[in-house]
XYZ file of C-alpha atoms in Angstrom:
356
model
C -63.052 51.741 -48.597
C -60.550 51.695 -46.385
C -56.668 53.273 -47.032
C -53.313 50.979 -47.313
C -52.003 53.236 -44.479
C -54.821 52.345 -41.956
C -53.567 47.982 -42.912
C -50.220 48.530 -43.103
C -50.624 50.332 -38.906
C -53.116 47.247 -38.462
C -50.300 44.534 -39.804
C -47.640 47.011 -37.134
C -50.160 46.456 -34.131
C -50.077 42.771 -34.498
C -47.071 42.432 -35.019
C -45.854 44.019 -31.770
C -48.843 42.531 -30.343
C -47.338 39.221 -31.492
C -43.981 40.187 -30.362
C -44.850 40.966 -26.125
C -46.650 38.151 -26.407
C -43.976 35.620 -27.564
C -41.352 35.904 -24.451
C -44.143 36.260 -22.365
C -45.864 32.843 -22.946
C -42.261 31.395 -23.024
C -41.352 32.988 -18.758
C -45.255 31.470 -18.131
C -44.011 28.188 -19.368
C -40.787 28.004 -17.805
C -42.011 29.529 -14.933
C -44.509 26.696 -14.788
C -42.610 24.256 -14.891
C -39.191 25.405 -12.754
C -43.171 25.775 -10.058
C -43.808 22.269 -10.873
C -40.065 20.786 -10.092
C -40.422 22.542 -7.020
C -43.474 21.438 -6.032
C -42.416 17.941 -7.753
C -38.735 17.996 -4.693
C -40.393 19.581 -1.858
C -42.515 16.257 -1.956
C -39.740 13.820 -2.487
C -38.300 15.795 0.621
C -41.410 15.224 2.494
C -41.721 11.475 1.574
C -38.623 10.832 3.607
C -38.820 12.000 6.710
C -42.771 12.474 6.868
C -44.648 10.913 9.531
C -47.594 10.999 10.725
C -45.836 10.408 14.065
C -44.029 12.953 13.343
C -43.309 15.084 16.546
C -40.669 17.906 18.489
C -39.488 15.167 19.192
C -38.374 13.208 16.402
C -37.690 15.764 14.624
C -34.481 16.483 17.632
C -33.591 13.596 18.016
C -32.715 13.674 14.382
C -30.351 16.894 14.255
C -29.404 15.020 17.007
C -28.404 12.019 15.243
C -25.149 12.695 14.039
C -23.902 13.661 17.925
C -25.999 9.721 19.386
C -23.742 8.190 16.098
C -20.218 9.703 17.505
C -21.156 9.432 20.974
C -21.910 4.799 20.042
C -18.855 5.233 18.499
C -16.344 6.568 20.634
C -18.236 4.555 22.903
C -17.399 1.107 21.629
C -13.892 1.966 20.716
C -13.221 3.137 24.104
C -15.011 0.119 25.801
C -10.980 -1.701 25.510
C -9.478 1.639 27.413
C -12.440 1.796 30.743
C -11.519 -2.107 30.752
C -7.986 -1.424 30.979
C -8.344 1.167 33.487
C -10.282 -0.705 35.442
C -7.776 -3.085 36.254
C -4.995 -0.415 35.987
C -6.302 1.093 39.216
C -7.778 -1.852 40.951
C -4.184 -3.377 40.529
C -2.513 -0.842 41.499
C -4.489 -0.165 45.608
C -3.837 -4.078 45.471
C 0.155 -3.414 44.924
C -0.177 -1.413 47.309
C -2.653 -2.965 50.531
C 0.283 -5.417 49.880
C 3.470 -3.465 49.973
C 2.184 -0.582 52.176
C -0.994 -1.302 53.559
C -0.219 -4.994 54.953
C 3.537 -4.588 56.553
C 1.876 -1.503 58.614
C -1.535 -4.152 59.918
C 1.568 -6.996 60.274
C 3.917 -5.688 62.604
C 0.999 -3.956 64.879
C -2.059 -5.135 64.716
C -3.307 -7.824 67.879
C -4.358 -11.522 65.891
C -7.727 -11.250 66.023
C -7.501 -8.195 63.438
C -4.948 -9.428 61.611
C -6.406 -12.728 60.732
C -9.673 -10.484 59.950
C -7.719 -8.180 57.100
C -6.971 -10.923 55.385
C -9.467 -13.130 55.234
C -12.145 -10.544 54.292
C -9.535 -8.018 51.713
C -9.477 -11.878 50.485
C -13.054 -12.876 50.063
C -14.023 -9.497 48.747
C -10.448 -9.150 46.342
C -12.275 -12.567 44.840
C -15.856 -11.850 44.751
C -14.546 -8.761 42.727
C -12.344 -10.385 40.408
C -14.697 -13.284 39.919
C -17.520 -10.949 38.885
C -15.951 -8.121 36.987
C -14.626 -11.291 34.293
C -18.008 -12.681 34.108
C -19.731 -9.476 34.296
C -17.699 -8.519 30.264
C -17.190 -12.125 29.152
C -21.253 -13.407 29.478
C -23.293 -12.432 26.792
C -26.273 -10.380 28.359
C -28.613 -12.915 25.601
C -29.891 -11.619 22.357
C -33.760 -13.233 20.929
C -33.566 -15.341 18.286
C -32.942 -14.283 15.146
C -34.770 -17.766 13.740
C -38.603 -18.076 13.288
C -39.915 -18.883 17.220
C -42.805 -20.404 18.749
C -41.956 -17.125 21.269
C -44.450 -15.278 22.134
C -42.903 -11.059 21.180
C -44.540 -7.813 21.736
C -43.121 -5.580 18.687
C -40.822 -5.856 15.663
C -37.623 -3.842 16.745
C -37.453 -1.349 13.204
C -33.509 -1.261 13.604
C -33.072 -5.378 13.947
C -36.402 -6.014 11.858
C -36.823 -8.767 14.368
C -38.840 -9.903 16.536
C -38.694 -8.034 20.088
C -39.690 -9.802 23.265
C -40.735 -8.150 26.948
C -38.277 -6.740 28.456
C -36.719 -6.980 25.475
C -34.746 -3.153 23.843
C -32.141 -2.287 21.095
C -29.164 -1.368 22.226
C -27.253 1.186 19.822
C -23.616 0.587 20.696
C -24.183 -2.876 20.881
C -26.787 -2.912 16.971
C -28.557 -5.278 18.350
C -31.412 -6.119 20.576
C -31.003 -7.220 23.818
C -32.669 -9.291 26.567
C -33.867 -7.539 29.224
C -31.653 -4.772 28.897
C -30.912 -2.239 31.458
C -27.950 -0.658 30.397
C -24.465 -0.431 27.209
C -21.645 -0.401 30.699
C -18.536 1.229 28.271
C -16.335 0.281 32.034
C -17.404 -3.738 30.933
C -17.688 -3.198 27.448
C -20.568 -4.892 27.312
C -24.247 -4.697 27.925
C -25.364 -5.830 31.239
C -28.738 -8.140 29.728
C -30.924 -10.640 31.651
C -27.320 -13.965 31.479
C -25.078 -10.992 32.843
C -26.730 -8.330 34.763
C -26.332 -10.095 38.137
C -22.492 -9.992 37.457
C -22.369 -6.591 37.166
C -24.607 -5.141 39.791
C -22.948 -7.920 42.709
C -19.309 -6.569 40.830
C -20.534 -3.146 41.545
C -21.734 -3.936 45.262
C -18.111 -5.640 46.022
C -16.301 -2.436 45.175
C -18.490 -0.018 46.926
C -17.323 -3.156 50.046
C -14.070 -3.021 49.001
C -13.050 0.621 48.167
C -14.762 1.787 51.717
C -13.593 -1.611 53.691
C -9.759 0.247 51.883
C -10.737 3.934 52.970
C -11.846 3.108 56.215
C -8.840 0.803 57.141
C -5.876 2.602 55.668
C -7.601 6.392 57.545
C -4.926 6.451 60.111
C -2.476 5.688 57.696
C -3.688 8.566 54.780
C -3.548 11.328 57.774
C 0.202 10.467 59.485
C 1.051 10.265 55.125
C -0.296 13.373 54.659
C 1.199 14.870 57.704
C 4.704 13.792 56.149
C 3.472 15.198 52.957
C 2.975 18.680 54.462
C 5.688 18.812 56.893
C 8.176 18.137 54.355
C 7.149 22.424 53.529
C 8.449 23.278 56.749
C 11.868 25.347 57.594
C 13.888 23.079 58.686
C 12.457 19.971 56.329
C 12.320 16.302 58.148
C 14.382 14.332 56.139
C 13.193 11.092 54.488
C 14.540 8.569 52.790
C 12.874 8.373 48.535
C 10.958 5.316 49.899
C 9.494 6.881 52.877
C 8.408 9.608 50.875
C 6.454 6.982 47.913
C 5.374 5.316 50.567
C 3.634 8.645 51.758
C 2.636 10.116 48.416
C 0.939 5.192 47.670
C -1.052 5.172 50.846
C -2.521 9.611 49.920
C -3.790 8.115 46.699
C -4.668 4.984 48.016
C -7.226 6.592 50.094
C -7.607 9.563 47.395
C -9.168 7.040 45.140
C -11.506 4.545 47.238
C -13.120 7.268 48.791
C -13.530 8.822 45.756
C -15.052 5.227 43.781
C -16.830 4.777 47.311
C -19.177 7.074 47.221
C -19.360 7.118 42.640
C -19.913 3.487 42.520
C -21.758 3.406 46.052
C -24.604 6.423 44.943
C -24.625 3.924 41.869
C -25.397 0.972 44.163
C -27.599 1.880 45.710
C -29.918 2.487 42.801
C -29.392 -0.343 41.309
C -30.856 -1.261 44.409
C -33.641 0.543 44.239
C -34.761 -0.942 40.902
C -34.143 -4.263 42.177
C -36.667 -3.968 45.116
C -38.960 -2.725 42.387
C -38.721 -5.335 39.681
C -36.636 -2.799 36.940
C -34.475 -2.163 34.938
C -32.840 1.431 34.039
C -34.563 1.081 30.972
C -37.875 0.145 32.056
C -38.490 3.140 35.613
C -38.222 5.646 32.263
C -40.912 3.735 30.533
C -42.709 2.878 33.650
C -43.045 6.467 34.717
C -44.659 7.738 31.502
C -46.558 4.924 31.655
C -47.683 6.109 34.756
C -47.964 9.719 34.279
C -50.809 8.692 30.868
C -52.688 6.332 33.200
C -52.906 8.980 36.105
C -54.714 11.383 33.114
C -57.381 8.843 33.325
C -58.225 7.983 36.428
C -55.761 4.783 36.524
C -52.567 3.410 38.982
C -49.783 1.724 36.653
C -48.971 -2.275 38.520
C -45.538 -3.211 37.043
C -46.565 -6.080 36.166
C -42.610 -7.628 36.704
C -42.741 -7.065 40.366
C -43.752 -10.026 42.913
C -42.671 -7.919 45.962
C -40.017 -6.923 47.967
C -38.398 -10.008 49.219
C -38.590 -12.297 45.612
C -38.046 -9.486 43.181
C -34.500 -10.104 44.909
C -34.285 -14.304 45.099
C -35.953 -13.729 41.295
C -32.648 -11.591 40.814
C -29.414 -13.383 42.908
C -31.743 -16.980 41.706
C -32.621 -17.674 46.048
C -34.249 -21.425 45.195
C -33.519 -22.439 49.295
C -32.160 -20.802 52.321
C -28.627 -21.984 51.806
C -28.873 -20.242 48.154
C -27.593 -16.998 49.888
C -24.292 -18.702 51.124
C -22.938 -20.224 47.972
C -24.664 -18.322 45.261
C -24.797 -14.739 46.800
C -21.012 -14.265 49.253
C -19.874 -16.775 46.868
C -18.657 -17.405 43.550
C -21.139 -19.028 41.682
C -21.078 -19.470 37.873
C -25.736 -20.282 37.474
C -27.643 -19.575 35.909
C -30.542 -16.904 36.487
C -34.284 -17.254 35.803
C -35.998 -18.163 32.621
C -34.990 -17.898 29.382
C -35.427 -13.818 29.550
C -37.768 -13.985 26.381
C -40.656 -15.439 28.180
C -41.889 -13.761 31.820
C -43.953 -14.849 34.896
C -46.073 -11.995 34.910
C -49.659 -13.237 35.824
C -49.822 -11.538 40.031
C -50.797 -8.743 38.047
C -52.157 -9.763 35.028
C -55.136 -8.606 35.349
C -54.777 -5.872 36.815
C -52.067 -4.039 35.208
C -54.104 -0.994 34.501
C -56.194 -0.958 37.714
C -58.483 1.930 38.470
């Protein structure tokens, strides 16, 4: 028969074991609950951004999304400032030409050169003003928001509306643009199907005008620059306040027009090359990636909207007959572009866009 001491020790042993196990059981339950909450939180977080197409590029876009948002909104608000700047700079050049350059031309040039400068200068100015006004005020074209029978390529992920071929979403305008080329802050408008011709014509005639001014005022600029430099000599030549203002204005005119001629001329040549190939700025990047993808498969990519060099320019300018080169290209014209921007004639290369 076991003694009472053994019974007491047995009870104490069981009690101590129970006291040791109770906190452990509580911690296990608590840690298990925390682990479940942690796993659920991770699953919930992944459900917000996980996609089977997620890649490093997608992650990088997400990281830079606040910067994109800031740039888009700054561009939208500063568009008015850029337009005002274009108007102010162009007006200053015109005023200097009328006050400083034309008097010299009238007093020292032959009659035929005077007529040339008057005719060409005013024609160029008219084309610049007309095309800039049309480029800034003409709607680039939007896809229809309601249900339509027009064929579409895909659904815009931001607008959630059918997106026709060559249409792309502009994050600054917050809408899809027909045949979108880019959003131009200097126009405060998107360049699309209905104002692409106005934009390119403005760039072309503005470049021509800046080249014309820089060449015509080159001798006047050299004389004005030498006069300004001579003012630092001892003794300094005596110039009136009006003469000093004319010298500074001529230097300002030549530096501004020469700089714009180089920068805008390069942009104009770039867009001319795109028009020659029958593509926009956005399509150029898409077609380049598509060309690389098909090259790996031993195939060649052909732009379905490329109809030949001459035909591309005719389609772009809306030229249908020979006289249209004069009335629609060399003179101000508000004619609409060919097509509605929703459907495109690409039957020429439809059967061999991926020819081996």
